[in-house]
Coordinates of C-alpha atoms and ligand atoms in Angstrom, one line a residue:
Chain A
M30 CA 2.0 -28.7 14.7
R31 CA -0.8 -30.2 16.9
E32 CA -2.3 -32.9 15.2
Q33 CA -5.9 -33.8 15.7
G34 CA -6.4 -36.0 18.8
V35 CA -3.1 -35.5 20.2
D36 CA -3.0 -34.9 23.6
I37 CA -0.6 -32.1 25.0
T38 CA 1.8 -33.3 27.1
P39 CA 5.0 -31.7 28.3
G40 CA 6.2 -34.8 26.1
T41 CA 4.7 -34.1 22.7
L42 CA 4.9 -30.4 23.4
F43 CA 8.8 -29.9 23.5
D44 CA 9.7 -32.9 21.2
A45 CA 7.9 -31.5 18.3
E46 CA 10.0 -30.8 16.0
E47 CA 8.3 -28.2 14.3
M48 CA 5.5 -25.1 15.2
V49 CA 3.0 -22.6 13.6
I50 CA 2.9 -19.2 14.8
N51 CA 0.7 -16.1 13.9
M52 CA 2.9 -12.9 13.4
G53 CA 0.4 -10.2 12.9
P54 CA -2.0 -8.8 12.2
Q55 CA -1.7 -6.5 15.3
H56 CA 2.3 -6.9 14.8
P57 CA 4.1 -3.6 14.8
S58 CA 6.7 -4.9 12.5
T59 CA 4.0 -6.1 9.9
H60 CA 3.7 -2.4 8.9
G61 CA -0.1 -2.5 9.2
V62 CA -2.6 -5.2 9.4
L63 CA -0.6 -8.6 7.5
R64 CA -0.8 -11.8 9.1
V65 CA 2.4 -13.9 8.6
I66 CA 1.8 -17.6 9.3
L67 CA 5.0 -18.9 10.3
K68 CA 6.4 -22.9 10.8
L69 CA 9.4 -23.0 12.8
D70 CA 12.1 -25.1 13.9
G71 CA 13.1 -23.5 16.6
E72 CA 14.1 -20.2 15.5
T73 CA 14.4 -21.2 11.8
V74 CA 11.8 -20.2 9.2
K75 CA 10.7 -23.6 7.7
D76 CA 7.6 -22.2 5.8
L77 CA 5.6 -19.3 5.7
D78 CA 2.2 -18.2 4.2
C79 CA 0.7 -14.4 4.3
D80 CA -2.9 -13.9 4.9
I81 CA -4.0 -10.5 3.5
G82 CA -7.3 -8.8 3.1
Y83 CA -7.8 -7.4 6.4
L84 CA -7.9 -3.6 4.8
H85 CA -9.4 -4.4 1.7
R86 CA -12.3 -2.1 0.6
G87 CA -12.9 -3.0 -2.7
V88 CA -11.9 0.2 -4.4
E89 CA -11.6 -1.6 -7.8
K90 CA -15.4 -2.4 -7.2
I91 CA -16.2 1.7 -5.7
A92 CA -14.8 2.7 -9.2
E93 CA -17.3 1.4 -11.2
H94 CA -20.0 3.5 -9.3
D95 CA -18.0 6.9 -9.8
T96 CA -17.3 9.0 -12.0
Y97 CA -13.5 9.7 -13.7
A98 CA -13.1 12.5 -11.3
M99 CA -14.6 10.9 -8.1
I100 CA -12.0 7.9 -7.9
T101 CA -8.6 9.9 -7.8
P102 CA -9.3 10.9 -3.9
Y103 CA -9.6 6.8 -3.3
W104 CA -6.2 6.1 -5.1
D105 CA -4.3 8.4 -2.2
R106 CA -5.4 5.5 0.1
L107 CA -3.6 2.9 -1.8
D108 CA -0.4 3.3 -1.1
Y109 CA -1.1 6.3 1.3
V110 CA 2.4 6.9 2.1
A111 CA 3.2 7.7 -1.5
A112 CA -0.3 9.5 -2.6
V113 CA 1.1 11.7 -5.0
S114 CA 2.8 8.7 -6.7
N115 CA -0.5 7.0 -7.2
D116 CA -2.2 10.3 -8.3
L117 CA 0.1 10.3 -11.1
C118 CA -0.6 7.0 -12.1
Y119 CA -4.4 7.3 -11.9
V120 CA -4.6 10.8 -14.0
G121 CA -1.9 9.8 -16.3
G122 CA -4.2 6.9 -17.4
V123 CA -7.3 8.5 -17.7
E124 CA -5.5 11.2 -19.5
K125 CA -4.0 8.9 -22.0
L126 CA -7.7 7.4 -22.7
L127 CA -8.9 10.6 -23.3
G128 CA -6.0 12.0 -25.6
I129 CA -5.3 14.9 -23.7
E130 CA -2.0 17.1 -23.9
V131 CA -1.1 18.3 -20.2
P132 CA 0.5 21.4 -20.1
R133 CA 3.7 21.2 -19.8
R134 CA 4.1 23.5 -16.8
A135 CA 1.9 21.0 -15.0
E136 CA 4.1 18.1 -16.4
Y137 CA 7.4 19.7 -14.4
L138 CA 5.4 20.6 -11.2
R139 CA 4.0 17.1 -11.3
V140 CA 7.2 15.4 -11.6
A141 CA 8.8 17.6 -9.0
L142 CA 6.2 16.6 -6.5
T143 CA 6.2 13.0 -7.6
E144 CA 10.1 13.0 -7.2
L145 CA 9.2 14.7 -3.4
Q146 CA 7.0 11.8 -2.7
R147 CA 9.3 9.7 -3.7
I148 CA 12.0 10.9 -0.9
A149 CA 9.4 11.2 1.5
S150 CA 8.1 7.2 1.4
H151 CA 12.1 6.2 1.2
L152 CA 12.7 8.4 4.2
L153 CA 9.6 6.6 5.9
W154 CA 10.6 3.3 5.0
L155 CA 14.1 3.9 6.3
G156 CA 12.9 5.0 9.7
T157 CA 10.4 2.3 9.8
H158 CA 13.2 -0.4 8.8
A159 CA 15.7 0.9 11.1
I160 CA 13.5 0.8 13.7
D161 CA 12.5 -2.7 12.8
I162 CA 15.7 -3.9 13.0
G163 CA 17.0 -1.4 16.4
A164 CA 18.3 1.6 15.5
V165 CA 15.7 3.9 17.0
T166 CA 17.5 7.5 15.7
V167 CA 17.2 7.1 12.4
L168 CA 13.1 6.9 12.5
L169 CA 13.8 10.1 14.5
Y170 CA 16.2 12.1 11.9
A171 CA 14.3 10.5 8.8
F172 CA 10.7 11.9 9.9
R173 CA 12.2 15.5 10.6
E174 CA 13.3 15.5 6.8
R175 CA 10.1 13.9 5.5
E176 CA 7.8 16.6 7.8
E177 CA 9.6 19.2 5.5
I178 CA 8.6 17.4 2.5
L179 CA 4.9 17.3 3.7
K180 CA 4.7 21.0 4.9
I181 CA 5.5 21.5 1.5
F182 CA 2.7 19.4 0.3
E183 CA 0.6 21.1 2.3
D184 CA 1.4 24.5 1.1
F185 CA 1.0 23.5 -2.5
I186 CA -1.8 20.7 -2.5
G187 CA -3.7 21.3 0.8
A188 CA -3.1 18.1 2.5
R189 CA -0.5 16.4 4.0
L190 CA -0.8 12.6 3.5
T191 CA -4.1 11.9 1.1
A192 CA -3.0 14.3 -0.9
H193 CA -5.5 14.5 -4.1
A194 CA -2.7 16.3 -5.8
F195 CA -3.4 16.1 -9.5
R196 CA -6.6 16.7 -11.2
I197 CA -7.5 15.1 -14.9
G198 CA -5.8 17.6 -17.1
G199 CA -3.0 19.2 -14.9
L200 CA -3.1 20.7 -11.5
W201 CA -5.6 22.6 -9.9
W202 CA -3.6 25.1 -8.0
D203 CA -0.2 26.5 -9.3
A204 CA 2.7 26.7 -7.5
Y205 CA 2.8 29.2 -4.6
P206 CA 5.2 32.0 -4.9
E207 CA 7.9 30.7 -2.2
F208 CA 7.5 26.5 -3.7
E209 CA 10.4 27.1 -5.5
K210 CA 12.7 28.6 -2.8
R211 CA 11.2 26.3 -0.3
V212 CA 11.9 23.1 -2.4
R213 CA 15.6 24.6 -3.0
D214 CA 16.7 24.8 0.3
F215 CA 15.6 21.3 1.5
L216 CA 17.4 19.8 -1.3
K217 CA 20.1 21.5 0.0
I218 CA 20.3 20.0 3.4
L219 CA 19.0 17.1 2.3
P220 CA 22.4 15.3 1.1
G221 CA 24.1 16.0 4.3
R222 CA 21.0 14.4 6.4
I223 CA 21.4 11.4 4.1
D224 CA 25.3 11.3 5.3
E225 CA 24.1 11.8 8.8
Y226 CA 21.9 8.1 8.3
E227 CA 24.4 6.6 6.5
T228 CA 26.8 7.6 9.4
L229 CA 24.2 5.8 11.8
L230 CA 23.9 2.7 9.6
N231 CA 26.6 2.0 7.0
A232 CA 29.3 0.8 8.8
N233 CA 27.4 0.0 12.0
R234 CA 28.1 -3.4 12.9
I235 CA 24.4 -4.3 14.1
W236 CA 23.0 -3.3 11.1
L237 CA 25.4 -4.8 8.7
S238 CA 25.1 -8.4 10.6
R239 CA 21.4 -7.7 10.3
T240 CA 21.3 -7.0 6.7
V241 CA 24.2 -8.5 4.7
G242 CA 23.6 -11.6 3.3
I243 CA 19.9 -11.6 4.5
G244 CA 17.5 -12.5 2.1
V245 CA 19.6 -12.8 -1.0
L246 CA 17.2 -12.7 -4.5
P247 CA 19.3 -13.5 -7.7
A248 CA 18.2 -11.6 -10.5
D249 CA 16.6 -14.5 -12.5
E250 CA 14.2 -14.9 -9.5
A251 CA 13.3 -11.7 -9.0
I252 CA 12.6 -11.3 -12.6
N253 CA 10.5 -14.7 -12.3
L254 CA 8.8 -13.4 -8.8
S255 CA 7.5 -10.1 -11.5
L256 CA 9.1 -7.9 -8.5
T257 CA 9.4 -4.3 -9.7
G258 CA 10.9 -1.2 -8.0
P259 CA 13.9 -1.0 -5.7
V260 CA 13.9 -4.8 -4.9
L261 CA 14.3 -5.7 -8.2
R262 CA 17.1 -3.1 -8.4
G263 CA 18.8 -4.3 -5.7
S264 CA 19.3 -7.7 -7.4
G265 CA 21.0 -5.8 -9.9
V266 CA 18.4 -5.8 -12.4
K267 CA 18.3 -2.2 -14.2
Y268 CA 14.6 -1.7 -14.8
D269 CA 13.1 1.4 -14.2
L270 CA 10.0 2.7 -16.0
R271 CA 10.9 6.1 -16.0
R272 CA 13.4 5.0 -18.4
A273 CA 12.1 1.8 -19.6
Q274 CA 8.7 2.7 -20.4
P275 CA 9.4 6.7 -20.4
Y276 CA 6.0 8.9 -19.0
S277 CA 5.3 12.2 -18.3
V278 CA 8.8 14.4 -19.0
Y279 CA 11.3 12.3 -17.6
P280 CA 13.0 11.7 -21.1
E281 CA 14.3 15.0 -20.5
F282 CA 15.9 14.6 -17.5
D283 CA 19.4 13.0 -16.8
F284 CA 19.3 10.6 -14.2
E285 CA 21.2 7.4 -13.0
I286 CA 19.2 4.1 -12.1
P287 CA 20.8 2.9 -9.0
I288 CA 21.2 -0.9 -9.1
G289 CA 22.8 -3.4 -6.4
E290 CA 24.8 -6.2 -6.5
N291 CA 24.3 -9.0 -4.4
G292 CA 20.7 -8.6 -3.9
D293 CA 20.5 -8.8 -0.1
T294 CA 18.7 -6.3 2.0
Y295 CA 21.7 -4.6 2.8
D296 CA 21.7 -3.6 -1.2
R297 CA 18.2 -2.8 -1.4
Y298 CA 18.7 -0.4 1.5
L299 CA 21.8 1.0 -0.7
V300 CA 19.6 1.3 -3.6
R301 CA 17.0 3.3 -2.0
M302 CA 19.8 5.8 -0.6
A303 CA 20.9 6.3 -3.9
E304 CA 17.7 6.7 -5.2
I305 CA 16.8 9.6 -2.8
R306 CA 20.0 11.5 -4.1
Q307 CA 19.2 10.9 -8.1
S308 CA 15.7 12.1 -6.9
I309 CA 17.5 15.5 -5.4
I310 CA 18.7 15.6 -9.2
I311 CA 15.7 15.2 -10.9
I312 CA 14.3 18.0 -8.9
E313 CA 16.5 20.3 -9.4
Q314 CA 16.5 19.9 -13.2
A315 CA 12.5 20.3 -12.6
L316 CA 13.1 23.3 -11.1
D317 CA 15.4 24.6 -13.3
G318 CA 13.5 24.0 -16.9
L319 CA 10.0 25.1 -15.4
P320 CA 8.2 26.4 -18.1
E321 CA 5.8 29.2 -17.9
G322 CA 2.4 28.9 -18.7
P323 CA -1.1 27.1 -17.7
V324 CA -1.4 24.2 -15.4
M325 CA -4.5 23.1 -16.3
A326 CA -5.5 21.9 -20.1
K327 CA -9.0 22.0 -21.7
V328 CA -11.0 19.4 -20.0
P329 CA -14.7 19.0 -20.6
K330 CA -16.4 19.2 -17.3
V331 CA -18.6 15.6 -17.8
I332 CA -15.4 13.5 -18.6
K333 CA -16.8 11.0 -21.0
P334 CA -13.9 9.0 -22.6
P335 CA -14.3 7.2 -26.1
V336 CA -15.2 3.3 -25.9
G337 CA -12.0 1.9 -25.2
E338 CA -9.4 0.7 -23.0
V339 CA -5.9 1.7 -21.8
Y340 CA -3.0 0.8 -19.3
F341 CA -0.8 3.3 -17.8
G342 CA 2.0 2.5 -15.3
I343 CA 4.4 4.4 -13.6
E344 CA 7.5 4.0 -11.1
A345 CA 6.1 4.6 -7.8
P346 CA 8.9 4.4 -5.0
K347 CA 7.9 0.8 -4.2
G348 CA 7.4 -0.4 -7.8
E349 CA 5.5 -0.3 -10.7
I350 CA 1.8 1.2 -10.2
G351 CA -0.4 0.7 -12.9
V352 CA -4.1 1.3 -13.8
Y353 CA -6.0 -0.7 -16.4
L354 CA -9.1 1.2 -17.3
V355 CA -12.1 -0.1 -19.7
S356 CA -14.3 2.7 -20.9
D357 CA -17.5 1.9 -22.4
G358 CA -18.3 5.2 -23.5
T359 CA -20.3 6.7 -20.3
T360 CA -19.1 8.9 -17.5
K361 CA -18.3 5.8 -15.2
P362 CA -15.2 3.3 -16.0
Y363 CA -16.5 -0.1 -17.2
R364 CA -13.4 -1.4 -15.0
M365 CA -10.7 -0.5 -13.3
R366 CA -7.9 -2.6 -12.3
I367 CA -5.0 -1.7 -10.0
R368 CA -1.4 -3.5 -10.8
P369 CA -0.1 -2.6 -7.3
P370 CA 3.7 -3.1 -6.7
A371 CA 3.7 -4.0 -2.8
F372 CA 1.0 -6.7 -3.3
I373 CA 3.3 -8.4 -6.0
N374 CA 6.5 -7.8 -4.2
L375 CA 5.1 -9.1 -1.1
Q376 CA 4.8 -12.8 -2.6
S377 CA 8.6 -12.8 -2.4
L378 CA 8.5 -13.1 1.1
R379 CA 8.2 -16.9 1.2
R380 CA 11.5 -17.2 -0.9
L381 CA 13.5 -14.3 1.0
S382 CA 12.5 -16.1 4.6
I383 CA 13.0 -19.6 4.2
G384 CA 16.1 -20.6 6.3
H385 CA 16.2 -17.5 8.2
L386 CA 15.5 -16.6 11.5
V387 CA 12.4 -15.1 12.8
A388 CA 14.0 -12.0 13.7
D389 CA 15.0 -11.7 10.1
V390 CA 11.3 -11.9 8.7
V391 CA 10.7 -8.6 10.3
A392 CA 14.0 -7.1 8.6
L393 CA 12.5 -8.9 5.4
I394 CA 9.1 -7.4 5.3
G395 CA 10.8 -4.1 6.1
T396 CA 13.3 -4.5 3.1
I397 CA 10.1 -5.2 0.9
D398 CA 8.5 -2.0 1.5
I399 CA 4.8 -2.9 2.0
V400 CA 2.2 -0.7 2.4
L401 CA -1.0 -2.8 3.6
G402 CA -3.6 0.2 1.9
E403 CA -2.3 -1.2 -1.1
V404 CA -1.6 -4.6 -0.9
D405 CA -5.5 -5.3 0.2
R406 CA -6.9 -2.3 -1.8
Chain B
M17 CA 26.2 2.2 -15.0
P18 CA 26.5 3.2 -11.3
R19 CA 26.8 0.4 -8.6
V20 CA 26.4 1.4 -5.6
K21 CA 29.1 0.9 -2.8
S22 CA 28.7 -2.6 -1.4
T23 CA 30.2 -5.3 0.7
A24 CA 33.9 -5.6 -0.9
D25 CA 34.9 -2.0 0.1
R26 CA 34.0 -3.2 3.9
R27 CA 37.4 -5.9 4.0
T28 CA 40.3 -3.7 3.5
L29 CA 43.0 -3.4 6.2
G30 CA 41.5 0.4 7.3
E31 CA 38.0 -0.9 7.8
V32 CA 39.2 -4.0 9.9
I33 CA 41.1 -1.8 12.1
K34 CA 38.1 1.0 12.2
R35 CA 35.8 -1.7 13.3
L36 CA 38.3 -3.3 16.0
L37 CA 38.6 0.2 17.7
L38 CA 34.5 0.6 17.6
F39 CA 35.1 3.5 15.4
D40 CA 31.5 2.9 14.0
L41 CA 30.1 2.9 17.6
F42 CA 31.5 6.2 18.5
K43 CA 30.8 8.1 15.1
G44 CA 27.0 7.5 15.5
L45 CA 27.2 8.4 19.3
F46 CA 29.0 11.8 18.4
L47 CA 26.3 12.6 15.9
T48 CA 23.4 12.0 18.5
F49 CA 25.2 13.9 21.1
S50 CA 25.8 16.7 19.0
Y51 CA 22.2 17.1 18.4
N52 CA 21.3 16.7 22.1
W53 CA 24.1 19.5 22.6
R54 CA 22.4 21.7 20.1
A55 CA 18.7 20.9 21.4
L56 CA 19.7 22.0 24.9
Y57 CA 21.6 25.1 24.1
E58 CA 19.7 26.4 21.1
K59 CA 16.3 27.8 20.6
R60 CA 13.6 26.7 18.6
D61 CA 13.8 29.0 15.5
G62 CA 11.2 28.7 12.7
G63 CA 12.8 29.3 9.5
N64 CA 16.3 27.8 10.2
P65 CA 16.5 24.4 8.5
N66 CA 19.9 23.5 10.9
Q67 CA 17.3 23.7 14.3
A68 CA 17.7 21.3 16.6
I69 CA 14.3 21.2 18.3
Y70 CA 11.6 20.7 15.2
T71 CA 8.1 19.4 17.6
E72 CA 5.4 21.8 16.9
Q73 CA 4.0 22.8 20.6
Y74 CA 0.7 22.4 19.1
P75 CA -2.0 22.5 22.0
L76 CA 0.2 24.9 23.5
E77 CA 0.4 27.1 20.5
A78 CA -1.9 27.6 17.2
A79 CA -0.5 24.7 14.7
R80 CA 0.8 26.1 11.3
V81 CA -2.0 26.0 8.7
S82 CA -1.3 26.6 5.2
E83 CA -3.4 28.7 3.3
R84 CA -5.0 26.4 1.0
F85 CA -5.2 23.5 3.6
R86 CA -8.3 21.9 3.6
G87 CA -10.5 21.6 6.8
A88 CA -14.0 22.2 8.0
P89 CA -16.3 23.1 5.5
R90 CA -18.1 26.7 5.3
L91 CA -21.0 28.2 3.2
N92 CA -19.9 31.6 2.3
L93 CA -22.5 34.7 2.7
D94 CA -22.6 37.3 0.2
P95 CA -20.4 40.2 1.9
E96 CA -23.0 43.1 1.3
S97 CA -26.1 41.6 1.5
G98 CA -25.7 38.9 4.2
Q99 CA -27.5 36.5 2.2
T100 CA -26.2 32.9 1.4
L101 CA -24.4 32.8 -2.0
C102 CA -25.8 29.0 -2.7
I103 CA -28.1 28.8 -5.5
A104 CA -29.0 25.2 -4.5
C105 CA -27.9 24.1 -7.4
D106 CA -26.9 20.6 -6.1
L107 CA -23.3 20.3 -8.2
C108 CA -21.2 19.7 -4.8
A109 CA -23.8 16.9 -3.8
L110 CA -23.2 15.3 -7.4
A111 CA -19.3 15.7 -7.3
C112 CA -19.1 14.1 -3.9
P113 CA -18.0 10.9 -3.7
V114 CA -19.1 9.6 -0.4
D115 CA -22.1 11.6 -0.4
C116 CA -21.8 13.0 2.5
I117 CA -23.8 16.4 1.0
E118 CA -27.4 17.1 1.2
V119 CA -28.9 20.0 -0.4
G120 CA -32.6 20.9 0.4
S121 CA -34.2 23.7 -1.6
I122 CA -37.9 24.5 -2.6
R123 CA -39.0 26.6 -5.6
R124 CA -40.2 29.7 -4.6
E125 CA -41.2 33.2 -6.0
V126 CA -38.2 35.5 -5.4
R127 CA -39.1 39.2 -6.2
E128 CA -35.8 41.1 -8.0
G129 CA -36.6 44.5 -8.9
E130 CA -39.9 45.0 -10.6
K131 CA -40.3 41.5 -11.8
V132 CA -41.0 38.3 -9.8
N133 CA -39.1 35.0 -10.8
K134 CA -39.8 31.6 -9.8
K135 CA -36.5 30.5 -8.1
K136 CA -35.0 27.5 -6.5
V137 CA -34.0 28.5 -2.8
L138 CA -31.9 27.0 -0.3
T139 CA -33.4 25.5 2.8
T140 CA -31.3 23.1 4.2
F141 CA -27.6 22.1 4.0
I142 CA -26.5 19.2 5.4
F143 CA -22.8 18.3 5.4
D144 CA -21.5 15.1 6.9
T145 CA -18.0 15.7 8.2
S146 CA -17.8 12.2 9.7
R147 CA -17.8 10.9 6.1
C148 CA -15.7 13.6 4.2
M149 CA -12.4 12.9 3.3
F150 CA -11.3 16.5 2.6
C151 CA -10.7 16.1 -0.9
N152 CA -11.8 19.4 -2.3
L153 CA -14.1 18.1 -5.0
C154 CA -17.1 19.6 -4.0
S155 CA -15.8 23.1 -3.4
E156 CA -14.2 22.6 -7.0
A157 CA -17.6 22.4 -8.6
C158 CA -19.5 25.0 -6.7
P159 CA -20.1 27.6 -9.5
T160 CA -20.4 30.6 -6.7
D161 CA -17.5 29.7 -4.6
C162 CA -20.1 29.4 -2.1
L163 CA -18.7 26.0 -0.3
E164 CA -15.2 26.3 0.8
L165 CA -13.0 23.9 3.1
T166 CA -11.3 26.2 5.6
Q167 CA -8.2 26.0 7.4
S168 CA -9.9 25.0 10.6
F169 CA -9.3 21.4 11.5
E170 CA -10.3 20.9 15.4
L171 CA -13.6 19.0 14.4
A172 CA -13.7 16.5 17.3
V173 CA -17.2 16.2 19.1
Y174 CA -18.3 14.4 21.8
H175 CA -21.1 12.9 20.4
R176 CA -21.8 11.1 16.6
S177 CA -24.5 13.6 15.9
G178 CA -22.3 16.3 16.2
F179 CA -20.4 15.1 12.7
R180 CA -23.9 16.6 11.0
W181 CA -23.4 20.3 10.3
D182 CA -26.5 21.8 9.5
R183 CA -26.7 25.2 7.3
E184 CA -26.6 27.5 10.5
M185 CA -23.6 25.8 11.4
L186 CA -21.8 26.0 8.2
E187 CA -22.4 29.5 7.8
K188 CA -21.4 30.4 10.9
G189 CA -18.6 27.9 11.7
I190 CA -17.5 26.7 15.0
D191 CA -16.0 28.2 17.8
Y192 CA -12.5 28.5 17.1
V193 CA -10.0 27.6 20.2
R194 CA -8.0 30.7 20.8
Y195 CA -4.3 30.6 21.4
S196 CA -2.5 33.0 23.3
K197 CA 0.6 32.1 20.9
Ligands
SF4_26 S1 -14.4 17.1 0.7 FE1 -15.0 15.3 -0.9 S2 -15.6 14.3 0.7 FE2 -15.4 16.0 1.8 S3 -17.9 16.8 0.9 FE3 -16.2 17.7 -0.6 S4 -16.3 16.0 -2.0 FE4 -17.5 15.0 -0.5
SF4_27 S1 -22.4 23.7 -5.5 FE1 -22.2 25.7 -4.4 S2 -24.4 26.7 -4.8 FE2 -24.3 25.2 -5.7 S3 -25.5 23.7 -3.9 FE3 -23.3 23.1 -3.8 S4 -23.0 25.2 -2.3 FE4 -24.9 25.4 -3.3

């Protein structure tokens, strides 16, 4: 680092022990607008700091001026690659506040859509993570499968990315006639496709040397950093809100929670691939048990929850996303606080990176799976 | 407790020999080339999940848009009388999170059969498509199924003022691009 008043001569420049450089905010591997300030000794990372806030829109403040129904579309824009999961969190929170019982058919469809979204989010993560490390083909293959999911979403919800999937009290649309067949057809081909990704990556020596032993995070440290989601489970902690704090109809489904052993980048990759396979099992069960009936509960036209406060958290693809709502009895929330998974997981980047090379920082940002829309909110 | 396959499995003798023979490399290359081969010799086929070419040929062919897609707005007319269905109730404007709708109305005497009633009548309707996030809340709030988000999605214009759609444009809809395929 250049001290104030030190002249730069070839001598001072090249003898300097440490150098501070910026990675981002317009770096393709920072997944959005994240600025990482690196202190380097040669290629080795000595220290690291993240500068966030480039995408700050003040969603929590906006929510104080909007009615409860109006806030849902803003949630799509937090973690915009998993909009459906975000919607489930918010509408679940409002329903808990109102004490509304959602029809069972709506709950089953919600679970099916949310798990599809988890697959889509993990596929996007896989593609971008692989391309960061240098495997371009996987991106193309993963996007091909993700496209199928987005088409199912478009037919069901009416939008591909910023879905606005759920309404308070249920769903706006019931499933379209071929929905079940489309999803089943897709689930039939998906395991083979996951095998294809694993053919390309699992034993690939470049992939292995870039991920095995990189960014090892022991379980106790992961817990201390309050990490959630695949980053925590990759370190071997069996914590998943779908089991630990069941919501919706998850207790009725049979599925496993995959965990890693070593807590390195490779294990986090394996955990996410195993989660995709578990999601397939959940969706199949949801479609098998899909009850008949309405998809919308009786909800008053003007939503006016009683005075009170509520916290509702769900297991989003990236970890625990939660909403804390305070109602003062009017049509607008008094306060809405978002518990963002990626924002909290991002703080582990410093711990993971120190001692590794600059090129590994790219892999480590990828392995945490951040979306800046949600980090900055 | 299911544990994912991990590093220990990779240290067996068989794995080491495979690595020496570049097995991993050839497996990956074989997969990629099998796709290339199929892409060369197979036709694109919409319904087949094992097709090799996936890209939609959008500007050349009409894009696939689903029935529930939320795109360009439209104000529906009564199919019989040709009059607007809008009753100027302002509910859509109130439902919109980003205030992109402006409903203009006046109170006017309207003859209905024998009686003459004072009624709110729609005069102007402004819809700002540049701020709209196509969330469908306005259309869900509309009591008469007048405001609707349609399947048309080609909203690009040359000038910013083109984003403000007036009543005439909303009732008529934009000119659609015609695709030969
Ligand atoms: S679609 Fe949503 S953002 Fe657009 S005008 Fe309607 S309510 Fe407003
Ligand atoms: S809600 Fe429907 S009827 Fe009422 S002003 Fe809007 S478009 Fe017209």
